[in-house]
Amino acid sequence: MDLRRPVGSEENRYDLHGGVPFWLVRNGIEPPHAPLDADVKADVAVVGGGITGALCAHHLSEAGIECVVLDARGAGLGSTCASTALLQYEIDTPLHELTQLVGTTHAVRSYRACWDAIDELQAIAKRVGHRGLERRPSVQYASRHRHVEDLRKEALLRSVHGMMTTFEQGSGCRAWLPFDVPAALRTEQAAEMDAWRFTHDLQRFDRERGVRIFERTPVLSVEENSVGVLLRTKGGYSVRAKQCILATGYEAHGTLPKDVVRLHSTYAFASGPGTSKQPWPERALIWETARPYLYLRTTPDERLIVGGRDVPFRAPAMRDALLDRKCEALLKDVRRLMPELDLDREFSWCGTFGSTKDGLPYIDRASKRSRIWFALGMGGNGIAFSVVAAGIIRDTMLGVRNPSSSLFRFDR
Ligand SMILES: Cc1cc2nc3c(=O)[nH]c(=O)nc-3n(C[C@H](O)[C@H](O)[C@H](O)COP(=O)(O)OP(=O)(O)OC[C@H]3O[C@@H](n4cnc5c(N)ncnc54)[C@H](O)[C@@H]3O)c2cc1C
């Protein structure tokens, strides 16, 4: 399997995001991991040192499986550092629509897997000493009056399937939101985090117990045979392992067994500190029913992070050229909702992300008996899918049944 496109070529190295991602400024630079400078062996080779690769390595090393992680960039410098990191169990396709696409059992199990992923992320954060994860309520509001009935239906369906969700209409929503809306749905099963910090905290913890991490090590190819896999790196070294996980994020696009992912450009900004001191009930995560959706969260230093205004992705330069215009439009979107808010834009950035026809990720092997796994989170809750991917892959490697393993196959 050829992994050179698109990461191997120099001109594409930094093409997953543009502008100034807030988290990179906030966190500064971490001590780098060295590039690979010798041939190595491990049980599992993880390609990609973003949040997905870090979670896969964490799950495997917990189970006593020896891992090596290789990243073409610095760890977390792909989509992970651009993530606005709202942790929500909601998949981009509402449950009542997903049931039509994949059937009720499949849809409910997919939602439940993401629900559980929030608790699991919190437990991992605690275990590795990550302090940036905070529980928050998540509130989705009806952007238009004609969305109200669908939102009511959605709240009821989720509650019926054990995912407790509250629905409110008119002035009742003001207890949850800092602006007026026709109706809203609220869940307590949500959190916010700093995905870049979390990835580095996780990797620091796992290095202590033997996970080897190599940065600036593009993997050019992966070959497999009946006993294992052989990876070749741009530096001329090889990695031999029993299995390989491609946690290569949206750059996996060109290597998938099927053309199943559509790429989009998305935009975000962080305001100056102190903005969210103004009434913001329980620092809720807020998003809407319109597509593409506007979303808002707060940060520990009381900034607002606002995101949305997605458009189909064509090229990094075209995505970046729209940055200022798109973030100005996001600013106006928030000012329309809260004209009294003293809001500015301190950091603006954009990124590429992938979506699928049903909003579900692909977590599967390249073919039925392949030793090469894809761990691909997609859409607005990609991080929840990263946790789900790490659990499915670990369990399958250990020969343990995982109830989610059939949900995210290429042939679904
Ligand atoms: C602006 C923005 C906002 C977002 N907001 C949210 C949100 O609020 N909530 C949420 O859950 N998700 C959100 N997402 C999605 C989320 O950020 C992603 O799902 C997540 O970061 C993906 O992590 P990853 O590790 O799979 O990918 P990445 O972080 O991109 O990591 C993949 C790594 O693989 C490496 N790589 C690729 N190919 C090779 C190769 N051949 N050799 C070696 N290394 C290779 C790359 O260098 C990269 O570091 C957002 C995304 C963007 C862009």
Coordinates of C-alpha atoms and ligand atoms in Angstrom, one line a residue:
M1 CA 0.0 0.0 0.0
D2 CA 1.4 3.3 -1.1
L3 CA 1.1 6.0 1.6
R4 CA 3.1 8.7 -0.2
R5 CA 0.1 10.6 -1.2
P6 CA -0.5 13.2 0.0
V7 CA 1.8 13.4 3.1
G8 CA 5.0 12.2 1.5
S9 CA 5.4 15.2 -0.8
E10 CA 7.0 18.2 0.8
E11 CA 4.5 20.7 -0.7
N12 CA 1.6 19.0 1.1
R13 CA 3.2 18.7 4.5
Y14 CA 1.2 21.4 6.3
D15 CA -2.0 21.2 4.4
L16 CA -4.4 20.1 7.1
H17 CA -5.0 23.5 8.6
G18 CA -4.2 27.2 8.0
G19 CA -4.2 30.4 10.1
V20 CA -3.3 30.3 13.8
P21 CA -4.9 27.4 15.7
F22 CA -5.5 28.7 19.3
W23 CA -4.2 25.5 21.0
L24 CA -0.8 25.7 19.4
V25 CA -0.3 29.3 20.8
R26 CA -1.8 28.4 24.2
N27 CA 0.4 25.4 24.7
G28 CA 3.7 26.4 23.2
I29 CA 6.1 23.9 21.8
E30 CA 6.6 20.4 23.3
P31 CA 10.0 18.8 23.5
P32 CA 10.2 16.9 20.2
H33 CA 10.4 13.2 19.7
A34 CA 13.4 12.1 17.5
P35 CA 12.8 10.8 14.0
L36 CA 13.3 7.1 13.4
D37 CA 17.1 6.5 12.7
A38 CA 17.3 2.7 12.7
D39 CA 15.2 -0.4 11.7
V40 CA 12.8 -1.4 14.5
K41 CA 10.4 -4.2 15.4
A42 CA 7.2 -4.1 17.5
D43 CA 3.9 -6.0 17.9
V44 CA 2.0 -3.1 16.3
A45 CA 3.1 -0.1 14.2
V46 CA 0.8 2.9 14.5
V47 CA 1.1 5.4 11.6
G48 CA -0.1 8.8 12.9
G49 CA 0.6 10.5 16.1
G50 CA -2.6 12.6 16.4
I51 CA -5.3 11.9 19.0
T52 CA -6.4 8.8 17.2
G53 CA -2.9 7.2 17.0
A54 CA -2.2 8.3 20.6
L55 CA -5.4 6.6 21.8
C56 CA -4.7 3.4 19.8
A57 CA -1.2 3.2 21.3
H58 CA -2.6 3.9 24.8
H59 CA -5.2 1.1 24.6
L60 CA -2.7 -1.4 23.1
S61 CA 0.1 -0.6 25.6
E62 CA -2.5 -1.0 28.5
A63 CA -3.2 -4.5 27.2
G64 CA 0.6 -5.2 27.1
I65 CA 0.9 -5.0 23.4
E66 CA 4.2 -3.4 22.3
C67 CA 3.7 -0.3 20.0
V68 CA 5.7 2.0 17.9
V69 CA 4.1 5.3 16.7
L70 CA 5.4 7.1 13.6
D71 CA 4.3 10.6 12.4
A72 CA 5.3 12.5 9.3
R73 CA 5.0 15.8 11.3
G74 CA 5.3 16.5 15.0
A75 CA 2.8 14.6 17.1
G76 CA -0.6 16.4 17.2
L77 CA 0.3 18.8 14.4
G78 CA -2.3 17.3 12.0
S79 CA -6.0 18.0 12.5
T80 CA -5.7 17.4 16.2
C81 CA -4.2 20.9 17.0
A82 CA -6.9 22.6 14.9
S83 CA -9.8 20.8 16.6
T84 CA -12.2 22.9 18.6
A85 CA -12.6 19.8 20.7
L86 CA -16.3 19.8 21.7
L87 CA -16.8 16.2 22.9
Q88 CA -20.3 15.2 22.0
Y89 CA -21.9 11.8 21.5
E90 CA -24.1 13.2 18.8
I91 CA -23.2 12.0 15.3
D92 CA -23.6 14.5 12.5
T93 CA -26.6 12.6 11.3
P94 CA -29.4 12.9 13.8
L95 CA -30.5 9.5 15.3
H96 CA -34.0 9.7 13.7
E97 CA -32.3 10.0 10.3
L98 CA -29.6 7.5 11.0
T99 CA -32.2 4.8 11.8
Q100 CA -33.5 5.3 8.2
L101 CA -30.0 4.9 6.7
V102 CA -28.6 2.0 8.7
G103 CA -31.6 0.5 10.7
T104 CA -32.5 1.2 14.3
T105 CA -30.2 -1.3 16.0
H106 CA -27.1 -0.2 14.1
A107 CA -28.0 3.5 14.6
V108 CA -28.7 3.2 18.3
R109 CA -25.5 1.1 18.9
S110 CA -23.5 3.8 17.0
Y111 CA -24.9 6.5 19.2
R112 CA -24.3 4.5 22.4
A113 CA -20.7 3.8 21.4
C114 CA -20.1 7.6 21.2
W115 CA -22.0 8.1 24.5
D116 CA -19.7 5.7 26.2
A117 CA -16.7 7.3 24.6
I118 CA -17.2 10.5 26.5
D119 CA -17.0 8.7 29.8
E120 CA -14.0 6.7 28.6
L121 CA -12.2 9.9 27.5
Q122 CA -12.8 11.4 30.9
A123 CA -11.4 8.2 32.6
I124 CA -8.3 8.3 30.4
A125 CA -7.8 12.0 31.1
K126 CA -7.9 11.3 34.8
R127 CA -5.5 8.3 34.5
V128 CA -2.9 10.2 32.5
G129 CA -3.2 13.4 34.5
H130 CA -4.7 15.5 31.8
R131 CA -6.4 18.6 33.3
G132 CA -8.0 20.1 30.2
L133 CA -11.2 18.0 30.0
E134 CA -14.3 19.4 31.6
R135 CA -17.8 18.1 31.6
R136 CA -20.3 20.5 30.0
P137 CA -24.0 20.2 29.0
S138 CA -24.5 20.3 25.2
V139 CA -27.4 22.2 23.8
Q140 CA -28.6 22.0 20.2
Y141 CA -31.1 24.7 19.2
A142 CA -33.6 24.8 16.4
S143 CA -32.2 27.3 13.9
R144 CA -35.7 27.8 12.4
H145 CA -39.3 27.2 13.5
R146 CA -39.7 24.4 11.0
H147 CA -36.9 22.4 12.7
V148 CA -38.8 22.3 16.0
E149 CA -40.8 19.1 15.4
D150 CA -37.7 17.2 14.2
L151 CA -35.8 18.3 17.3
R152 CA -38.7 17.1 19.6
K153 CA -38.8 13.8 17.8
E154 CA -35.0 13.5 18.1
A155 CA -35.1 14.2 21.9
L156 CA -37.8 11.6 22.4
L157 CA -36.1 8.9 20.3
R158 CA -32.8 9.3 22.2
S159 CA -34.5 9.2 25.6
V160 CA -36.4 6.0 24.5
H161 CA -33.1 4.4 23.8
G162 CA -31.6 5.3 27.2
M163 CA -29.7 8.5 26.2
M164 CA -31.5 11.0 28.4
T165 CA -32.2 14.2 26.5
T166 CA -34.4 17.1 27.5
F167 CA -36.5 19.2 25.1
E168 CA -37.6 22.8 25.8
Q169 CA -39.5 25.4 23.7
G170 CA -39.6 29.2 23.7
S171 CA -38.6 31.2 26.8
G172 CA -37.8 28.0 28.7
C173 CA -34.6 27.7 26.6
R174 CA -33.2 30.9 28.1
A175 CA -32.1 28.8 31.2
W176 CA -29.8 26.9 28.9
L177 CA -28.7 29.5 26.3
P178 CA -27.5 33.1 26.3
F179 CA -29.9 34.0 23.4
D180 CA -33.5 33.3 22.3
V181 CA -34.3 30.3 20.1
P182 CA -37.6 28.6 19.1
A183 CA -36.6 25.3 20.8
A184 CA -33.6 23.3 22.1
L185 CA -32.5 19.9 23.1
R186 CA -30.1 19.4 26.0
T187 CA -27.9 16.5 27.1
E188 CA -25.5 16.2 30.1
Q189 CA -23.3 13.7 28.3
A190 CA -20.7 16.1 26.8
A191 CA -17.4 17.7 27.6
E192 CA -14.8 20.1 26.2
M193 CA -11.1 19.5 26.0
D194 CA -7.8 20.6 24.6
A195 CA -7.1 17.8 22.1
W196 CA -3.5 18.8 21.4
R197 CA -2.6 18.9 25.2
F198 CA -4.5 15.6 25.7
T199 CA -2.5 13.9 22.9
H200 CA 0.8 15.0 24.4
D201 CA -0.2 14.1 28.0
L202 CA -1.3 10.7 26.7
Q203 CA 2.0 10.2 24.8
R204 CA 4.1 11.3 27.8
F205 CA 2.3 8.7 30.0
D206 CA 2.7 5.9 27.4
R207 CA 6.3 6.6 26.7
E208 CA 7.0 5.9 30.4
R209 CA 5.6 2.4 29.8
G210 CA 7.5 1.7 26.7
V211 CA 5.6 3.1 23.7
R212 CA 8.2 4.4 21.2
I213 CA 7.2 7.6 19.3
F214 CA 9.0 8.9 16.3
E215 CA 8.2 12.3 14.7
R216 CA 9.2 13.7 11.3
T217 CA 9.1 10.1 10.0
P218 CA 6.9 9.8 6.9
V219 CA 5.9 6.3 6.2
L220 CA 6.0 5.7 2.4
S221 CA 4.6 2.2 2.2
V222 CA 3.1 -0.7 4.1
E223 CA 3.4 -4.3 2.8
E224 CA 1.8 -7.3 4.4
N225 CA 2.3 -11.1 4.2
S226 CA 1.0 -14.0 6.2
V227 CA 3.2 -13.3 9.2
G228 CA 3.3 -9.5 9.5
V229 CA 3.7 -6.1 8.0
L230 CA 6.7 -4.2 6.7
L231 CA 6.7 -0.4 6.7
R232 CA 9.3 1.7 4.9
T233 CA 10.0 5.3 5.9
K234 CA 11.2 8.2 4.0
G235 CA 14.5 8.2 5.9
G236 CA 15.2 4.7 4.5
Y237 CA 14.4 2.7 7.6
S238 CA 12.0 -0.2 8.1
V239 CA 9.5 -1.1 10.8
R240 CA 8.5 -4.8 11.1
A241 CA 5.4 -5.6 13.1
K242 CA 2.6 -8.1 13.3
Q243 CA -0.1 -5.6 12.6
C244 CA -0.3 -2.0 11.5
I245 CA -2.9 0.8 12.3
L246 CA -3.3 3.7 9.9
A247 CA -4.4 6.5 12.1
T248 CA -3.5 9.0 9.4
G249 CA -6.6 11.2 9.7
Y250 CA -8.0 12.9 6.7
E251 CA -4.8 12.2 4.7
A252 CA -5.9 8.6 4.6
H253 CA -8.3 9.8 1.9
G254 CA -6.2 8.5 -1.1
T255 CA -5.3 5.1 0.5
L256 CA -8.8 3.8 1.5
P257 CA -10.1 0.6 -0.1
K258 CA -13.2 2.6 -1.2
D259 CA -13.8 6.2 -2.2
V260 CA -16.0 6.9 0.8
V261 CA -14.9 10.2 2.3
R262 CA -15.8 13.7 1.2
L263 CA -13.5 16.5 2.4
H264 CA -14.6 19.9 3.6
S265 CA -13.0 23.1 4.8
T266 CA -14.1 24.4 8.1
Y267 CA -13.4 27.7 10.0
A268 CA -13.1 28.7 13.6
F269 CA -12.0 31.6 15.7
A270 CA -11.2 32.3 19.4
S271 CA -12.2 35.6 21.0
G272 CA -10.1 37.6 23.4
P273 CA -10.2 36.4 27.1
G274 CA -13.1 37.4 29.3
T275 CA -15.8 37.3 26.6
S276 CA -17.7 34.4 28.2
K277 CA -17.8 36.1 31.6
Q278 CA -21.1 37.5 30.3
P279 CA -24.0 35.2 31.0
W280 CA -23.3 31.8 29.5
P281 CA -25.4 29.2 31.4
E282 CA -23.1 26.4 32.7
R283 CA -20.6 27.1 29.9
A284 CA -22.7 24.8 27.7
L285 CA -21.5 23.6 24.3
I286 CA -23.9 25.1 21.8
W287 CA -24.8 24.1 18.3
E288 CA -27.7 24.3 15.9
T289 CA -29.8 22.2 13.6
A290 CA -29.0 24.1 10.3
R291 CA -26.3 22.6 8.0
P292 CA -23.5 23.5 8.0
Y293 CA -24.0 24.3 11.7
L294 CA -22.7 27.1 13.8
Y295 CA -21.2 26.0 17.1
L296 CA -19.8 27.7 20.2
R297 CA -17.9 26.7 23.4
T298 CA -16.0 28.5 26.1
T299 CA -12.3 28.1 27.1
P300 CA -10.8 28.0 30.6
D301 CA -9.6 31.6 30.1
E302 CA -13.2 32.6 29.2
R303 CA -12.8 33.0 25.5
L304 CA -15.4 31.9 23.1
I305 CA -14.5 29.5 20.4
V306 CA -16.9 29.7 17.4
G307 CA -16.8 27.4 14.4
G308 CA -18.7 26.4 11.3
R309 CA -19.2 27.9 7.8
D310 CA -18.0 24.7 6.2
V311 CA -17.6 24.4 2.4
P312 CA -16.4 21.5 0.2
F313 CA -12.6 21.3 0.2
R314 CA -10.8 21.8 -3.1
A315 CA -7.2 22.8 -2.2
P316 CA -5.4 24.1 0.9
A317 CA -4.7 27.4 -0.8
M318 CA -8.4 27.9 -1.7
R319 CA -9.4 27.0 1.9
D320 CA -6.9 29.4 3.4
A321 CA -7.8 32.2 1.0
L322 CA -11.3 32.2 2.5
L323 CA -10.1 32.3 6.1
D324 CA -10.7 36.0 6.9
R325 CA -14.0 36.2 5.0
K326 CA -15.4 33.1 6.7
C327 CA -14.3 34.0 10.2
E328 CA -15.8 37.5 9.7
A329 CA -19.1 35.8 8.7
L330 CA -18.9 33.6 11.9
L331 CA -18.4 36.7 14.0
K332 CA -21.5 38.3 12.4
D333 CA -23.4 35.1 13.0
V334 CA -22.7 35.4 16.8
R335 CA -23.4 39.1 16.9
R336 CA -26.8 38.5 15.3
L337 CA -27.6 36.1 18.1
M338 CA -26.1 38.2 20.9
P339 CA -25.9 41.9 19.8
E340 CA -24.9 42.9 23.3
L341 CA -21.8 40.7 23.5
D342 CA -18.5 42.5 23.4
L343 CA -16.9 40.1 20.9
D344 CA -13.7 40.2 18.9
R345 CA -11.5 37.7 17.0
E346 CA -8.1 37.0 18.4
F347 CA -7.1 33.8 16.7
S348 CA -8.6 32.6 13.5
W349 CA -7.9 29.3 11.8
C350 CA -9.3 26.7 9.4
G351 CA -8.9 23.0 8.8
T352 CA -9.9 20.2 6.5
F353 CA -12.2 17.4 7.8
G354 CA -13.9 14.4 6.3
S355 CA -17.5 13.3 6.3
T356 CA -19.2 10.1 5.1
K357 CA -22.6 9.4 3.7
D358 CA -24.1 8.4 7.0
G359 CA -21.9 10.4 9.4
L360 CA -20.3 7.2 10.7
P361 CA -16.5 6.6 10.6
Y362 CA -14.6 3.8 9.0
I363 CA -12.9 1.5 11.6
D364 CA -12.0 -1.7 9.7
R365 CA -9.2 -3.7 8.1
A366 CA -8.1 -3.0 4.6
S367 CA -9.7 -6.4 3.6
K368 CA -11.1 -9.3 5.5
R369 CA -7.9 -11.0 6.8
S370 CA -5.7 -8.0 6.4
R371 CA -3.1 -7.0 9.1
I372 CA -3.7 -3.3 8.2
W373 CA -6.3 -1.4 10.1
F374 CA -7.9 2.0 9.4
A375 CA -8.8 4.1 12.4
L376 CA -10.6 7.0 10.9
G377 CA -12.8 9.4 12.9
M378 CA -15.0 11.5 10.8
G379 CA -17.3 14.5 11.1
G380 CA -18.1 16.9 14.0
N381 CA -17.5 14.3 16.7
G382 CA -14.3 12.7 15.3
I383 CA -12.7 12.5 18.7
A384 CA -15.4 10.3 20.1
F385 CA -14.9 8.0 17.1
S386 CA -11.1 8.0 17.9
V387 CA -11.8 6.4 21.2
V388 CA -14.3 3.9 19.7
A389 CA -11.6 3.0 17.1
A390 CA -9.0 2.4 19.7
G391 CA -11.3 0.1 21.7
I392 CA -12.5 -2.0 18.6
I393 CA -8.9 -2.5 17.4
R394 CA -7.5 -3.5 20.8
D395 CA -10.3 -5.9 21.4
T396 CA -10.1 -7.5 18.0
M397 CA -6.3 -7.9 18.4
L398 CA -6.9 -9.6 21.8
G399 CA -9.6 -11.8 20.4
V400 CA -12.2 -10.2 22.7
R401 CA -15.7 -9.5 21.3
N402 CA -16.4 -5.8 20.9
P403 CA -20.1 -4.9 20.4
S404 CA -19.2 -2.0 18.1
S405 CA -16.9 -3.9 15.8
S406 CA -19.4 -4.5 13.0
L407 CA -20.8 -1.0 13.0
F408 CA -18.1 0.9 11.1
R409 CA -17.0 -1.5 8.3
F410 CA -16.2 -0.4 4.8
D411 CA -18.9 -2.8 3.5
R412 CA -21.8 -1.5 5.7
Ligands
LIG1 C1 -11.3 23.0 12.7 C2 -11.7 21.7 13.2 C3 -12.6 21.6 14.2 C4 -12.9 20.3 14.8 N1 -13.7 20.3 15.8 C5 -14.0 19.1 16.4 C6 -14.8 19.0 17.6 O1 -15.2 20.0 18.1 N2 -15.0 17.8 18.1 C7 -14.5 16.6 17.6 O2 -14.7 15.5 18.1 N3 -13.8 16.7 16.4 C8 -13.5 17.9 15.8 N4 -12.7 17.9 14.7 C9 -12.3 16.6 14.2 C10 -11.1 16.2 15.0 O3 -10.1 17.2 15.1 C11 -10.4 15.0 14.2 O4 -11.4 14.0 14.1 C12 -9.2 14.5 15.0 O5 -8.3 15.5 15.3 C13 -8.5 13.5 14.1 O6 -7.4 13.0 14.7 P1 -6.4 12.0 14.0 O7 -5.4 11.7 15.0 O8 -7.3 10.9 13.4 O9 -5.9 12.9 12.8 P2 -4.6 13.9 12.8 O10 -4.6 14.7 14.0 O11 -4.6 14.6 11.5 O12 -3.4 12.9 12.9 C14 -3.0 12.1 11.8 C15 -1.5 12.1 11.8 O13 -1.1 11.1 10.8 C16 0.1 11.6 10.3 N5 0.3 11.0 9.0 C17 -0.5 10.9 7.9 N6 0.0 10.2 6.9 C18 1.2 9.7 7.4 C19 2.3 8.9 6.8 N7 2.2 8.4 5.6 N8 3.3 8.7 7.6 C20 3.5 9.2 8.9 N9 2.5 9.9 9.4 C21 1.4 10.2 8.7 C22 -0.1 13.1 10.1 O14 1.1 13.8 10.1 C23 -0.9 13.4 11.4 O15 -0.2 14.0 12.4 C24 -12.4 19.1 14.2 C25 -11.5 19.2 13.1 C26 -11.1 20.5 12.6 C27 -10.2 20.6 11.4

